[in-house]
């Protein structure tokens, strides 16, 4: 399962990598494309041109420093909280499932779900705007009622759909 | 089935010996706690393990053998296999490692009921019968000190096992503290390796504080007993004083701090993680509170700030009174172009003006004592910043008492008017409120009843704008005061309930509060078992605050916005902030 062309819901290309560490331990990594320099430059230039235009009319230098600050803070927040670099699913037999997403700034959020809490892993469908997307999710057991489902945890939170393009 | 072995990182380089730990039933896993080195006497090992089991309550057994042959030492394969006969177990693990290689090799020897050996080797052609082994490496000291969340509330029965495997692992390591007292540098009959062998020192300050805490606790409990005796003197139980003390926020804060001191001063050590965190949070927020209070006090008493404040207070009160008088004069004229009913206007305006005059005379009477009161009241700020804020809130309440009175008069008048109007409106339409059945019924009135009713309705209706305007003005003033008091109460509440100790623990020792674990695959060489590294995933800061918030008399709005607006419209008196009492169940 290597290097087929996959796209996510918004049409951006993503790649899937499978590693098999042992017969009962597998890791699946989905990576998004990195931050593109062209987009960054376009955004920064447009914000600064706007700031210069406002400065031209108001002659207030605080506008310029404000624009610089806003751009910097916005970029930092974007790469720290919004831009997901890769997400991985580590399946360890008879121990559990570990879901981790790592952001462009290096921050990693990891959740480990024990085997005793997992009821099942299913493919669920949802309606998103004009299309139906399918996503993997884990059904968790309720501690008091072993048969009921307590929560549904979608895997790969950055919404990815595997739709094959004819290569 | 996959066999999971939780192996401490400190034993990765331990010399050959016996593995001591616990089998976790139901999950096919084993936790290794320590390695006992050669030479040893098997009888002494068994005695030691039984002693440790009695002290810690954990079912310790010898799990198997560990072999890390040094250079020049021949491998002790047959010797290790023979050991399994000395310690009869269902399963015997033989873990070995070569210097220079990362992976471990594990052989599992199973014994069935008859005591006969059926050995399964790790390498076998038939893959389906091979017993798969996972080595999960954990850092022993961190797992020992860590607490997995969500913790069970209440007193969990120590005999029932939690169904979660990780919880059992954490509990096993945490309860095996007696096992970690002796290590291989001690001169005992047994030499073992565990996390203490890495040479971790304890902090002398912490030990000194622990020693000093016992007499301190006794002193605090004696002081508390004295204070409670004073509070329970009969004269203070009279009705007016009791009512007053329940309304003043300073008294509420004092009683709240007394409760805290009572929790802190119990000489028994904390029974469990939640108790420990609660005590820690109370102590740290109390110390921070007193620290901030002393800072404030040093600022107040420097440069004669008290005198400046006292001199500012009188003109401020005068200014407020003058503004109120101007407001009333404006209302008595033609406010915002509205035409008022002259007679009612004059009556209400003069009534309120006389009230203000009384209040100002009272304030002027008190003015020579203000500085003294402030000076001595400022001394009580050293009890904490929360006291200063509650004192401020009480002083604001006392100084704006006239606004409160005006609001009550205006609201009552308006409320009466609205009720009268609604009742007479029903009469207008020929209906009546049936108190018995709590509904509106039709009713036939006499002519004179109708006549008087209509007259009264008209009078009330035309007097409505005047009363409504006075009500509106004083309600707005009252709301401003209530808002200011609410902000003060909220900040007092925040200082009281924010878990500083838990946050500090989360920032500086994140492994102590664990939300879960995370695994990382270490390098796997073919032919060896799978190695995973288990790290502790710390709790999120928002969850820390939510879990460890000290319950307080939380000050939150009593009604929703819709109910508040309805009450304002009808003219009911509003007391927007509700105080919840903290009676522990």
XYZ file of C-alpha atoms in Angstrom:
752
model
C 0.000 0.000 0.000
C 2.578 2.571 -0.913
C 2.455 5.733 -2.918
C -0.934 5.605 -4.470
C -2.230 9.098 -4.926
C -4.673 9.971 -2.195
C -6.443 13.259 -1.602
C -8.240 14.566 1.404
C -11.672 16.156 1.521
C -10.457 19.557 0.366
C -8.565 18.042 -2.519
C -5.050 18.416 -1.144
C -2.728 15.489 -1.780
C -1.766 13.326 1.214
C 0.428 10.256 1.521
C 0.009 7.047 3.498
C 2.869 5.017 4.920
C 2.555 1.612 6.578
C 5.236 0.158 8.787
C 5.080 -3.262 10.262
C 7.293 -3.502 13.337
C 6.303 -7.014 14.174
C 3.621 -9.492 13.345
C 1.252 -7.917 15.860
C 2.446 -4.298 15.818
C 1.741 -1.936 12.913
C 1.982 1.765 12.389
C 0.073 3.804 9.801
C 1.241 7.338 9.113
C -0.674 9.866 7.023
C 1.254 12.992 6.103
C -0.040 16.251 4.715
C 1.888 18.522 2.427
C 4.038 21.085 4.179
C 3.345 24.797 4.446
C 3.932 26.274 1.022
C 6.176 29.302 0.796
C 4.111 30.833 -1.980
C 1.000 31.018 0.175
C 2.925 32.465 3.105
C 4.393 35.174 0.910
C 1.051 36.012 -0.627
C -0.609 36.407 2.759
C 2.177 38.441 4.279
C 2.428 40.766 1.286
C -1.291 41.385 1.166
C -1.471 42.161 4.893
C 1.473 44.555 4.691
C 0.196 46.307 1.574
C -3.083 46.878 3.362
C -1.215 48.222 6.364
C 0.785 50.590 4.158
C -2.400 51.822 2.543
C -3.930 52.567 5.935
C -0.690 54.222 7.048
C -0.720 56.368 3.925
C -4.096 57.743 4.888
C -3.740 58.000 8.651
C 0.032 58.572 9.029
C -0.021 56.502 12.189
C 3.009 54.241 12.620
C 1.198 52.075 15.131
C -0.681 50.556 12.199
C 2.554 49.232 10.696
C 3.846 47.703 13.918
C 0.404 46.303 14.574
C 0.368 44.632 11.170
C 3.807 43.096 11.729
C 2.770 41.813 15.134
C -0.466 40.383 13.780
C 1.337 38.587 10.963
C 3.942 37.069 13.260
C 1.495 35.987 15.927
C -0.895 34.644 13.341
C 1.812 32.552 11.705
C 2.991 31.186 15.030
C -0.514 30.264 16.069
C -1.184 28.671 12.720
C 1.787 26.344 12.758
C 1.328 25.514 16.408
C -2.380 24.868 16.587
C -3.779 24.449 13.116
C -1.334 22.965 10.659
C -1.086 19.214 11.103
C 2.099 17.680 9.755
C 1.331 13.999 10.107
C -1.000 11.744 12.009
C -0.153 8.224 13.001
C -2.006 5.204 14.272
C 0.012 2.595 16.142
C -1.740 -0.719 16.662
C -0.158 -3.014 19.261
C -1.759 -6.405 19.560
C -3.388 -7.108 22.940
C -2.154 -3.777 24.354
C -4.140 -1.116 22.569
C -4.267 1.605 19.939
C -2.315 4.829 20.023
C -3.449 7.821 17.998
C -1.100 10.726 17.643
C -1.147 13.938 15.614
C 1.887 16.078 15.230
C 1.741 19.714 14.221
C 4.082 21.738 12.043
C 5.797 23.335 15.052
C 6.690 19.936 16.500
C 3.911 19.720 19.069
C 2.501 16.226 19.447
C -0.788 15.179 20.904
C -1.034 11.511 21.770
C -3.902 9.409 23.035
C -3.624 5.766 23.980
C -6.730 3.622 24.114
C -6.426 0.352 25.983
C -7.632 -2.893 24.523
C -10.077 -3.456 27.353
C -11.880 -0.203 26.524
C -12.283 -0.832 22.809
C -15.512 -2.337 21.634
C -14.949 -2.215 17.909
C -13.393 -0.261 15.058
C -15.853 0.664 12.350
C -16.118 2.770 9.230
C -18.764 5.401 9.778
C -20.285 7.672 7.202
C -21.119 11.322 7.587
C -22.581 13.984 5.387
C -20.201 16.860 4.815
C -21.646 19.652 2.679
C -22.490 18.021 -0.608
C -20.765 14.693 -0.258
C -20.733 11.685 1.982
C -17.405 10.895 3.564
C -16.325 7.725 5.280
C -14.126 7.827 8.325
C -12.643 5.294 10.673
C -13.683 5.467 14.257
C -13.223 3.527 17.454
C -16.193 2.581 19.590
C -15.446 2.673 23.300
C -17.090 0.625 25.978
C -19.070 2.174 28.781
C -17.556 1.187 32.120
C -20.897 0.497 33.769
C -22.632 -1.217 30.876
C -20.361 -3.508 28.936
C -22.694 -3.670 25.948
C -23.397 -0.024 25.403
C -21.179 2.330 23.482
C -19.930 5.238 25.512
C -18.228 7.330 22.891
C -17.155 7.346 19.287
C -13.616 8.493 18.672
C -12.846 9.410 15.065
C -9.347 8.548 13.998
C -7.276 10.940 11.948
C -8.913 14.121 13.097
C -7.626 16.137 10.176
C -10.377 14.980 7.977
C -8.877 12.641 5.514
C -10.689 10.616 3.023
C -8.947 8.060 0.943
C -10.177 8.620 -2.534
C -8.080 7.058 -5.186
C -7.277 9.002 -8.245
C -6.765 7.111 -11.442
C -3.013 6.965 -11.748
C -1.814 -14.592 23.145
C 0.896 -12.056 23.485
C 2.863 -11.971 26.703
C 3.667 -8.452 27.917
C 6.559 -7.872 30.272
C 6.889 -4.449 31.888
C 10.604 -4.017 32.432
C 12.136 -1.099 34.373
C 14.749 0.919 32.539
C 17.088 0.928 35.535
C 17.505 -2.836 35.252
C 18.658 -2.734 31.615
C 22.248 -2.997 32.694
C 21.813 -4.971 35.872
C 24.017 -7.965 36.530
C 22.575 -11.427 36.155
C 20.115 -12.570 38.741
C 16.523 -13.337 39.532
C 13.578 -11.250 38.363
C 11.139 -10.306 41.116
C 7.726 -8.922 40.282
C 4.077 -9.663 39.892
C 1.897 -11.461 37.384
C -1.205 -9.497 36.438
C -4.059 -11.932 36.273
C -6.429 -11.823 33.374
C -4.162 -9.827 31.100
C -1.275 -12.167 30.485
C 1.326 -9.673 31.586
C 4.017 -9.381 34.186
C 5.556 -6.391 35.944
C 9.240 -6.697 36.854
C 10.068 -4.698 39.972
C 13.660 -5.591 40.855
C 16.530 -7.925 40.064
C 18.139 -9.914 42.878
C 21.758 -10.717 42.131
C 23.931 -13.801 42.664
C 25.037 -15.094 45.023
C 21.922 -15.731 47.034
C 20.452 -18.444 49.173
C 17.043 -19.530 47.800
C 15.593 -19.904 51.270
C 16.518 -16.339 52.119
C 15.038 -15.109 48.848
C 11.731 -16.815 49.596
C 11.693 -15.398 53.113
C 12.483 -11.902 51.841
C 9.730 -12.043 49.277
C 7.203 -13.188 51.826
C 8.238 -10.375 54.141
C 7.858 -7.810 51.364
C 4.491 -9.240 50.408
C 3.256 -8.806 53.959
C 4.519 -5.249 54.170
C 3.296 -3.981 50.845
C 0.216 -6.054 50.116
C 1.393 -6.822 46.583
C 1.546 -10.457 45.415
C 5.256 -10.673 44.733
C 6.801 -13.721 43.150
C 9.977 -14.689 41.427
C 9.149 -14.287 37.755
C 12.211 -15.783 36.198
C 15.860 -15.200 35.579
C 17.851 -12.420 33.970
C 21.186 -12.949 32.397
C 23.587 -10.300 31.123
C 26.882 -12.115 30.777
C 29.926 -9.904 31.167
C 33.015 -10.393 29.005
C 34.819 -13.507 29.902
C 31.918 -15.000 31.775
C 30.465 -18.105 30.283
C 26.739 -18.127 29.834
C 24.853 -19.778 32.595
C 22.108 -21.298 30.517
C 21.863 -24.607 32.270
C 22.256 -23.039 35.715
C 19.424 -20.660 34.939
C 17.194 -23.458 33.759
C 17.827 -25.382 36.912
C 16.750 -22.420 38.980
C 13.246 -22.930 37.737
C 13.028 -26.093 39.721
C 13.890 -24.293 42.949
C 11.162 -21.725 42.487
C 8.205 -23.663 41.182
C 6.025 -21.385 39.042
C 3.347 -21.815 36.399
C 5.545 -19.920 34.026
C 9.215 -19.194 34.179
C 10.743 -16.407 32.126
C 14.320 -16.604 31.009
C 15.340 -13.187 29.760
C 18.789 -12.690 28.421
C 20.663 -9.948 26.713
C 23.996 -9.697 24.938
C 26.235 -6.723 25.637
C 26.334 -4.516 22.586
C 22.963 -5.650 21.289
C 19.802 -3.774 22.071
C 17.266 -6.562 21.950
C 16.382 -9.041 24.667
C 15.736 -12.699 24.113
C 13.038 -14.312 26.163
C 12.251 -17.965 26.602
C 9.112 -18.984 28.382
C 9.018 -22.279 30.226
C 5.521 -23.465 30.962
C 4.728 -25.956 33.606
C 1.513 -27.882 33.481
C -0.216 -29.430 36.470
C 1.903 -32.499 36.758
C 5.034 -30.468 37.145
C 6.385 -31.552 33.831
C 8.125 -29.100 31.674
C 6.855 -28.200 28.309
C 9.258 -25.790 26.837
C 8.539 -23.467 23.984
C 11.427 -21.774 22.372
C 11.253 -18.342 20.957
C 12.518 -19.424 17.562
C 10.437 -22.081 15.973
C 9.495 -22.855 12.429
C 5.836 -23.115 13.141
C 4.952 -19.507 13.730
C 1.464 -20.082 15.072
C 2.657 -21.882 18.173
C 5.289 -19.320 18.985
C 4.557 -17.346 22.092
C 4.989 -13.679 21.271
C 6.576 -11.433 23.834
C 6.481 -7.654 24.122
C 8.915 -5.852 26.400
C 7.499 -2.561 27.626
C 10.217 -0.417 29.185
C 9.106 2.017 31.865
C 10.897 4.458 34.099
C 10.347 3.097 37.571
C 10.645 6.198 39.702
C 8.234 8.206 37.566
C 5.641 5.451 37.414
C 5.921 4.984 41.166
C 5.171 8.627 41.875
C 2.560 9.059 39.192
C -1.201 8.999 39.609
C -3.400 7.906 36.723
C -6.519 9.965 36.097
C -9.443 9.649 36.320
C -8.907 8.548 39.888
C -11.655 6.632 41.583
C -13.737 8.798 43.832
C -14.489 7.760 47.340
C -12.628 4.993 49.096
C -11.880 2.223 46.671
C -11.781 -1.209 48.180
C -8.097 -2.134 48.116
C -8.915 -5.746 47.407
C -10.860 -5.223 44.193
C -8.647 -4.982 41.164
C -9.374 -2.355 38.541
C -10.046 -3.896 35.215
C -7.616 -1.659 33.397
C -4.212 -3.208 32.874
C -2.308 0.039 33.035
C -3.958 0.997 36.313
C -2.864 -2.306 37.783
C 0.700 -1.751 36.625
C 0.802 1.717 38.151
C -0.740 0.514 41.391
C 1.695 -2.388 41.654
C 4.730 -0.155 41.309
C 3.327 2.464 43.666
C 2.538 -0.022 46.405
C 5.874 -1.832 46.233
C 7.696 0.889 48.120
C 9.039 -1.475 50.840
C 10.807 -3.455 48.129
C 12.887 -0.453 47.173
C 14.501 0.168 50.528
C 17.399 -2.262 50.242
C 19.569 -2.197 47.186
C 22.820 -3.715 46.117
C 25.004 -1.269 47.977
C 23.559 -2.278 51.323
C 25.171 -4.944 53.475
C 22.232 -7.267 53.603
C 21.966 -10.890 52.675
C 20.392 -9.956 49.351
C 21.561 -7.472 46.798
C 18.928 -6.096 44.433
C 18.791 -3.485 41.693
C 15.907 -1.080 41.204
C 15.488 2.667 40.757
C 17.216 3.521 44.012
C 20.417 1.991 42.699
C 20.800 4.969 40.402
C 21.676 6.980 43.462
C 18.845 9.452 43.914
C 19.131 11.746 46.905
C 16.272 13.061 48.955
C 15.913 16.742 49.681
C 16.905 17.729 53.195
C 14.559 20.693 53.263
C 11.580 18.449 52.622
C 12.632 16.148 55.429
C 13.091 19.060 57.852
C 9.686 20.424 56.909
C 8.112 17.041 57.527
C 9.655 16.940 60.981
C 8.558 20.468 61.776
C 5.015 19.976 60.609
C 3.869 17.910 63.584
C 4.318 20.546 66.319
C 3.006 23.174 63.908
C -0.168 21.153 63.360
C -0.660 20.860 67.088
C -0.244 24.605 67.549
C -2.758 25.346 64.798
C -5.328 22.941 66.200
C -4.973 24.506 69.652
C -5.523 27.986 68.196
C -8.517 26.724 66.254
C -10.043 25.217 69.368
C -9.658 28.575 71.132
C -11.223 30.440 68.232
C -14.165 28.032 68.012
C -14.772 28.426 71.742
C -14.853 32.216 71.344
C -17.272 31.976 68.434
C -19.606 29.741 70.326
C -20.133 32.125 73.235
C -23.855 32.521 73.750
C -23.898 36.232 73.194
C -22.910 35.800 69.588
C -25.762 33.467 68.857
C -28.384 36.159 69.169
C -30.490 36.563 66.092
C -29.389 39.984 64.766
C -25.696 39.211 65.052
C -26.105 35.854 63.397
C -28.068 37.346 60.523
C -25.503 40.099 60.103
C -22.601 37.707 60.130
C -24.161 35.596 57.439
C -24.532 38.633 55.199
C -21.122 40.167 55.673
C -18.651 38.584 53.322
C -15.780 39.074 55.762
C -17.416 36.778 58.301
C -18.133 34.238 55.592
C -14.497 34.337 54.518
C -13.338 33.903 58.120
C -15.502 30.837 58.612
C -14.274 29.469 55.314
C -10.617 29.864 56.281
C -11.343 28.233 59.645
C -12.622 25.188 57.774
C -9.442 25.138 55.738
C -7.249 25.342 58.800
C -9.164 22.504 60.317
C -8.435 20.355 57.255
C -4.780 21.273 57.356
C -4.167 20.808 61.029
C -5.115 17.161 61.308
C -1.936 15.327 62.354
C -2.667 12.193 60.329
C -1.004 12.027 56.924
C -3.253 12.310 53.928
C -5.206 9.143 53.171
C -5.006 8.989 49.428
C -4.189 11.087 46.465
C -7.202 13.386 46.505
C -6.774 14.243 50.169
C -3.102 14.961 49.598
C -3.806 17.269 46.676
C -6.582 19.035 48.583
C -4.261 19.716 51.536
C -1.498 20.867 49.231
C -3.778 23.222 47.345
C -5.210 24.718 50.524
C -1.760 25.260 52.005
C -0.276 26.851 48.893
C -3.211 29.176 48.226
C -3.271 30.188 51.870
C 0.438 31.032 51.756
C 0.085 32.957 48.478
C -2.923 34.790 49.886
C -1.056 35.828 53.036
C 1.967 36.813 50.966
C -0.097 39.083 48.735
C -1.842 40.497 51.802
C 1.442 41.380 53.451
C 2.604 43.011 50.231
C -0.566 45.096 50.146
C -0.156 45.961 53.790
C 3.417 47.137 53.300
C 2.226 49.396 50.493
C -0.670 50.745 52.557
C 1.358 51.663 55.592
C 4.166 53.237 53.694
C 4.087 56.921 52.801
C 0.998 57.510 54.897
C -1.359 56.016 52.341
C -3.966 55.331 54.999
C -4.322 59.004 55.825
C -4.612 59.836 52.119
C -7.338 57.218 51.707
C -9.249 58.430 54.744
C -9.052 62.019 53.538
C -10.319 60.940 50.152
C -13.254 59.035 51.559
C -15.246 61.938 53.002
C -15.200 64.110 49.889
C -16.075 61.021 47.815
C -19.143 60.289 49.939
C -20.135 63.957 49.783
C -19.715 63.958 46.033
C -21.906 60.881 45.638
C -24.586 62.470 47.823
C -24.467 65.692 45.831
C -24.781 63.795 42.549
C -27.772 61.919 43.917
C -29.423 65.158 44.992
C -28.916 66.631 41.540
C -30.372 63.509 40.023
C -33.448 63.796 42.213
C -33.887 67.475 41.348
C -33.732 66.493 37.705
C -36.353 63.820 38.235
C -38.580 66.250 40.068
C -38.491 68.626 37.099
C -39.124 67.342 33.586
C -36.591 64.552 33.084
C -35.755 63.845 29.434
C -38.776 65.868 28.411
C -41.279 63.514 30.047
C -44.179 65.102 31.909
C -44.507 63.783 35.445
C -47.381 63.898 37.788
C -46.492 66.924 39.854
C -47.778 65.909 43.267
C -46.430 62.365 43.312
C -43.147 63.566 41.927
C -42.717 66.116 44.674
C -43.645 63.600 47.360
C -41.225 60.940 46.194
C -38.460 63.444 45.468
C -38.686 65.112 48.858
C -38.811 61.744 50.609
C -35.607 60.599 48.956
C -33.906 63.947 49.504
C -34.595 63.780 53.217
C -33.154 60.271 53.237
C -29.945 61.492 51.645
C -29.703 64.322 54.137
C -29.966 61.832 57.011
C -27.308 59.633 55.480
C -24.854 62.451 54.963
C -25.258 63.618 58.534
C -24.502 60.119 59.714
C -21.381 59.944 57.565
C -20.195 63.311 58.871
C -20.720 62.046 62.400
C -18.412 59.140 61.693
C -15.735 61.147 59.906
C -13.289 61.698 62.800
C -13.142 57.957 63.385
C -12.595 56.952 59.781
C -8.849 57.117 59.877
C -8.659 55.072 63.056
C -11.008 52.459 61.662
C -9.027 52.222 58.455
C -5.757 51.938 60.322
C -6.876 49.067 62.524
C -8.868 47.451 59.757
C -5.776 47.554 57.587
C -3.991 45.391 60.129
C -6.361 42.553 59.389
C -5.185 42.590 55.780
C -2.195 40.549 56.916
C -4.564 37.600 57.160
C -4.721 37.544 53.394
C -5.630 39.424 50.258
C -9.051 37.780 50.280
C -9.774 39.520 53.579
C -8.848 42.855 52.083
C -11.182 42.284 49.163
C -14.039 41.120 51.408
C -13.511 44.136 53.667
C -13.633 46.389 50.633
C -16.828 44.735 49.450
C -18.408 45.161 52.883
C -17.369 48.795 53.086
C -18.832 49.468 49.674
C -22.064 47.800 50.775
C -22.227 49.924 53.922
C -21.412 53.171 52.150
C -23.979 52.613 49.420
C -26.652 51.456 51.844
C -28.804 54.456 50.926
C -28.811 53.412 47.285
C -29.963 49.981 48.389
C -32.732 51.526 50.493
C -33.887 53.703 47.585
C -33.909 50.716 45.330
C -36.053 48.757 47.779
C -38.527 51.624 48.177
C -38.757 52.212 44.435
C -39.086 48.503 43.695
C -41.759 47.911 46.305
C -43.796 50.855 45.114
C -43.494 49.791 41.515
C -44.305 46.187 42.373
C -47.440 47.199 44.263
C -48.496 49.329 41.356
C -47.994 46.555 38.826
C -49.933 44.059 40.861
C -52.715 46.516 41.444
C -52.853 47.312 37.757
C -52.985 43.680 36.701
C -55.687 42.846 39.200
C -57.796 45.858 38.197
C -57.245 45.063 34.540
C -58.853 41.724 35.156
C -61.725 43.482 36.848
C -62.025 45.696 33.776
C -62.574 42.623 31.667
C -64.893 40.943 34.184
C -62.473 38.280 35.400
C -61.000 37.384 38.789
C -58.054 35.452 40.075
C -59.189 32.301 41.810
C -56.703 31.676 44.610
C -58.056 28.243 45.370
C -57.690 26.961 41.869
C -54.769 29.165 40.860
C -56.406 30.337 37.667
C -58.391 33.181 36.197
C -62.184 32.821 36.423
C -64.980 35.010 35.200
C -66.890 36.896 37.855
C -69.853 39.240 37.862
C -69.223 42.437 39.732
C -71.659 44.951 41.188
C -71.882 48.338 39.622
C -70.244 50.143 42.529
C -67.390 47.617 42.546
C -66.868 48.235 38.848
C -67.010 51.992 39.336
C -64.431 52.089 42.082
C -62.294 49.582 40.302
C -62.233 51.614 37.117
C -61.406 54.788 39.007
C -58.514 53.157 40.794
C -57.285 51.604 37.575
C -57.207 54.962 35.844
C -55.393 56.616 38.728
C -52.784 53.890 38.909
C -52.321 53.891 35.165
C -51.638 57.604 34.969
C -49.287 57.495 37.922
C -47.347 54.645 36.335
C -44.752 56.661 34.367
C -43.576 58.546 37.436
C -43.094 55.472 39.555
C -41.581 53.588 36.676
C -38.997 56.289 36.129
C -37.918 56.395 39.767
C -37.755 52.615 39.772
C -35.668 52.551 36.631
C -33.150 55.073 37.903
C -32.614 53.433 41.248
C -32.490 49.950 39.781
C -29.694 51.025 37.462
C -27.729 52.493 40.366
C -28.254 49.352 42.368
C -27.127 47.179 39.474
C -23.895 49.147 39.197
C -23.145 48.561 42.880
C -24.084 44.885 42.596
C -21.798 44.496 39.608
C -18.863 45.969 41.481
C -19.490 43.747 44.489
C -19.859 40.780 42.202
C -16.446 41.392 40.657
C -14.897 41.543 44.120
C -16.588 38.317 45.170
C -15.553 36.553 42.010
C -11.921 37.467 42.552
C -12.070 36.291 46.171
C -13.595 33.078 44.942
C -10.889 32.677 42.333
C -8.109 33.121 44.874
C -9.791 30.648 47.185
C -10.452 27.909 44.716
C -7.654 27.957 42.142
C -5.488 24.860 42.629
C -2.019 26.416 42.656
C -0.297 23.341 44.033
C -1.750 21.100 41.343
C -0.763 23.561 38.614
C 2.747 23.841 40.016
C 3.011 20.057 40.081
C 1.784 19.877 36.492
C 4.355 22.421 35.305
C 7.411 21.285 37.236
C 6.778 17.571 37.722
C 4.454 16.666 34.852
C 4.808 12.929 35.390
C 2.995 13.030 38.716
C -0.409 13.747 37.204
C -0.877 11.349 34.339
C -3.730 11.274 31.899
C -2.452 8.182 30.208
C 0.624 6.727 28.633
C 2.235 6.875 25.234
C 4.243 4.209 23.524
C 7.180 4.478 21.244
C 8.654 1.621 19.278
C 12.335 1.151 20.102
C 14.584 -0.334 17.543
C 13.522 -3.877 16.737
C 16.065 -6.313 15.537
C 14.896 -9.437 13.792
C 14.879 -12.458 16.018
C 14.286 -10.551 19.225
C 11.059 -9.568 20.892
C 9.326 -6.244 20.280
C 10.514 -3.426 22.546
C 8.295 -0.477 23.407
C 9.042 2.544 25.546
C 6.189 3.616 27.803
C 6.160 7.307 28.695
C 3.740 9.181 30.846
C 1.290 11.480 29.107
C 0.647 14.387 31.495
C -2.786 15.773 32.227
C -4.000 18.813 30.318
C -3.950 22.069 32.292
C -7.692 22.604 31.935
C -8.381 19.127 33.318
C -6.053 19.847 36.241
C -8.028 22.959 37.164
C -11.334 21.165 36.756
C -10.372 18.132 38.823
C -8.590 19.855 41.654
C -10.640 22.996 42.165
C -11.228 23.510 45.870
C -14.992 23.678 46.329
C -15.952 27.076 47.648
C -19.041 29.088 48.236
C -19.039 29.627 44.547
C -20.531 32.891 43.614
C -22.573 32.439 40.514
C -25.663 34.062 39.097
C -28.818 32.766 40.611
C -31.112 33.345 37.658
C -30.711 33.104 33.959
C -30.920 36.280 31.903
C -34.562 35.699 30.995
C -35.623 35.218 34.604
C -33.656 38.302 35.647
C -35.311 40.500 33.038
C -38.714 39.195 34.028
C -38.060 39.972 37.684
C -36.915 43.466 36.799
C -40.030 44.039 34.761
C -42.400 42.917 37.460
C -40.563 44.746 40.227
C -39.428 41.861 42.389
C -36.315 42.500 44.455
C -33.281 40.967 42.836
C -30.301 39.476 44.618
C -28.349 38.308 41.605
C -25.456 36.529 43.265
C -26.128 33.336 45.063
C -23.805 31.939 47.706
C -23.612 28.193 47.942
C -22.618 26.882 51.339
C -19.863 24.313 51.426
C -21.223 21.584 53.583
C -19.272 18.473 52.749
C -21.468 15.411 52.528
